[in-house]
Phi, psi and omega in degrees: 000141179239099162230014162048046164288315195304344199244157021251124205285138164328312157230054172103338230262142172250081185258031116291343162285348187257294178293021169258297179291350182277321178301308190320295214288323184294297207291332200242013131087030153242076174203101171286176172252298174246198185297317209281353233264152165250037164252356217302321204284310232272286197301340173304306189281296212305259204331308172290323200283322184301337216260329160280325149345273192293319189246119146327136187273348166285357201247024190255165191315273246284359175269012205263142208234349188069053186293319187066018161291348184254343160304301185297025180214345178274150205274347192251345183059022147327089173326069186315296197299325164302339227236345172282333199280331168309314197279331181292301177315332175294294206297349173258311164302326172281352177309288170267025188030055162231016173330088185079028157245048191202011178282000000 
């Protein structure tokens, strides 16, 4: 959703550009699950490269402290902090390609 109640985050963070581009990459069937995946290397780059694109690296998920101020303003009552910790973590597993060896 970009409908920016959650913002402006406190510490940086752009999280309608970090849950726009992870929905994109989902809706357009790039998000792999594991290494093993067989688009995995193609969805690897569409993602991290889109995912620096799109989100600046002081505003992206790993800056996220789980303060939980953008929960008390989102209208959908989106765990923001969970959902941040979820996308940094995927985004760190394509990182290091150990994507889904760690289940």
């Amino acid at each position: 959703n970009d409908c920016k109640y959650c913002m402006p985050c406190q510490y940086g963070l752009d999280i309608p550009a970090i849950l726009l581009h992870y929905n994109k990459c989902v809706n357009q069937g790039n998000l792999a699950e594991s290494t093993q995946d067989p688009n995995y290397a193609r969805a690897r780059k569409i993602f991290l490269v889109g995912y620096d694109r799109s989100v600046p690296k002081l505003r992206q998920a790993d800056h996220c402290i789980g303060c939980r101020d953008c929960v008390k303003e989102c209208p959908q009552r989106i765990d923001i902090p969970a959902e941040m910790q979820r996308i940094h973590k995927y985004v760190e597993d394509l990182r290091q390609n150990t994507l889904g060896t760690n289940i």
